[in-house]
Short mmCIF file of C-alpha atoms in Angstrom, two decimals:
data_model
loop_
_atom_site.label_atom_id
_atom_site.label_comp_id
_atom_site.label_asym_id
_atom_site.label_seq_id
_atom_site.Cartn_x
_atom_site.Cartn_y
_atom_site.Cartn_z
CA MET K 1 -0.15 0.01 0.07
CA GLU K 2 1.43 3.27 -0.88
CA ILE K 3 0.78 5.84 1.77
CA THR K 4 0.06 9.31 0.56
CA ARG K 5 -0.35 12.67 2.05
CA ALA K 6 -4.05 12.41 2.12
CA HIS K 7 -3.98 9.11 3.79
CA LEU K 8 -1.83 10.70 6.72
CA VAL K 9 -4.10 13.80 6.77
CA GLU K 10 -7.39 11.50 7.01
CA ALA K 11 -5.53 9.17 9.74
CA LYS K 12 -4.55 12.43 11.66
CA ARG K 13 -8.12 13.80 11.55
CA GLN K 14 -9.68 10.54 12.70
CA LEU K 15 -7.10 10.36 15.61
CA ASP K 16 -7.63 13.99 16.67
CA SER K 17 -11.32 13.25 16.67
CA THR K 18 -10.71 10.17 18.70
CA ILE K 19 -8.44 11.84 21.22
CA HIS K 20 -11.10 14.80 21.49
CA LYS K 21 -13.75 12.05 22.63
CA LEU K 22 -11.48 10.39 24.96
CA LYS K 23 -10.37 13.58 26.78
CA GLU K 24 -14.31 14.28 27.10
CA THR K 25 -14.77 10.82 28.47
CA VAL K 26 -11.94 11.25 31.27
CA LYS K 27 -13.76 14.80 32.18
CA THR K 28 -17.17 12.94 32.45
CA LEU K 29 -15.75 10.01 34.67
CA GLU K 30 -13.52 12.24 36.71
CA GLY K 31 -16.63 14.42 37.31
CA LYS K 32 -18.72 11.54 38.47
CA GLU K 33 -19.79 11.38 42.19
CA ASN K 34 -17.49 8.53 42.86
CA PRO K 35 -14.50 8.81 40.38
CA ASN K 36 -12.67 6.10 41.99
CA ARG K 37 -15.06 3.58 40.92
CA TYR K 38 -14.07 4.51 37.47
CA LYS K 39 -10.33 4.44 37.96
CA SER K 40 -9.43 1.39 35.46
CA GLN K 41 -11.54 3.18 32.77
CA ILE K 42 -10.02 6.51 33.44
CA THR K 43 -6.65 5.03 33.34
CA LEU K 44 -7.12 3.04 30.17
CA ALA K 45 -8.55 6.31 28.59
CA LYS K 46 -5.39 8.32 29.59
CA ARG K 47 -3.04 5.63 28.25
CA ARG K 48 -5.12 5.82 24.89
CA ILE K 49 -4.82 9.28 24.64
CA GLU K 50 -1.13 9.30 25.42
CA ALA K 51 -0.84 6.60 22.46
CA PHE K 52 -2.90 8.41 20.14
CA GLU K 53 -0.95 11.72 20.55
CA LEU K 54 2.34 9.72 19.82
CA SER K 55 0.81 8.49 16.66
CA VAL K 56 -0.41 12.23 15.72
CA TYR K 57 3.09 13.49 16.37
CA LEU K 58 4.40 10.74 14.25
CA ILE K 59 1.94 11.17 11.32
CA GLU K 60 2.77 15.21 11.38
CA ARG K 61 6.45 14.43 11.16
CA GLU K 62 5.86 12.06 8.08
CA ILE K 63 3.66 14.79 6.62
CA ARG K 64 6.44 17.08 7.05
CA ASN K 65 8.91 14.62 5.48
CA LEU K 66 6.64 14.22 2.50
CA SER K 67 6.31 18.04 2.09
CA GLU K 68 10.12 18.52 2.14
CA LYS K 69 10.68 15.74 -0.34
CA ASN K 70 8.36 17.32 -2.76
CA LYS K 71 9.96 20.90 -2.72
#
């Protein structure tokens, strides 16, 4: 599969959307009456956020690399 700039941009868009939703989920769970009840779910969501943010960083780096190659 050839990875194009368009593929990378769309993947980044999807990851950004997922990150936003996960952050909202964390806020909701932490705002519950007894957030300790949701500790494992909060931890999982935060770990996923970190992983997705790393993915976004790498995608952005690849987009920059592709842009530099096309100059």
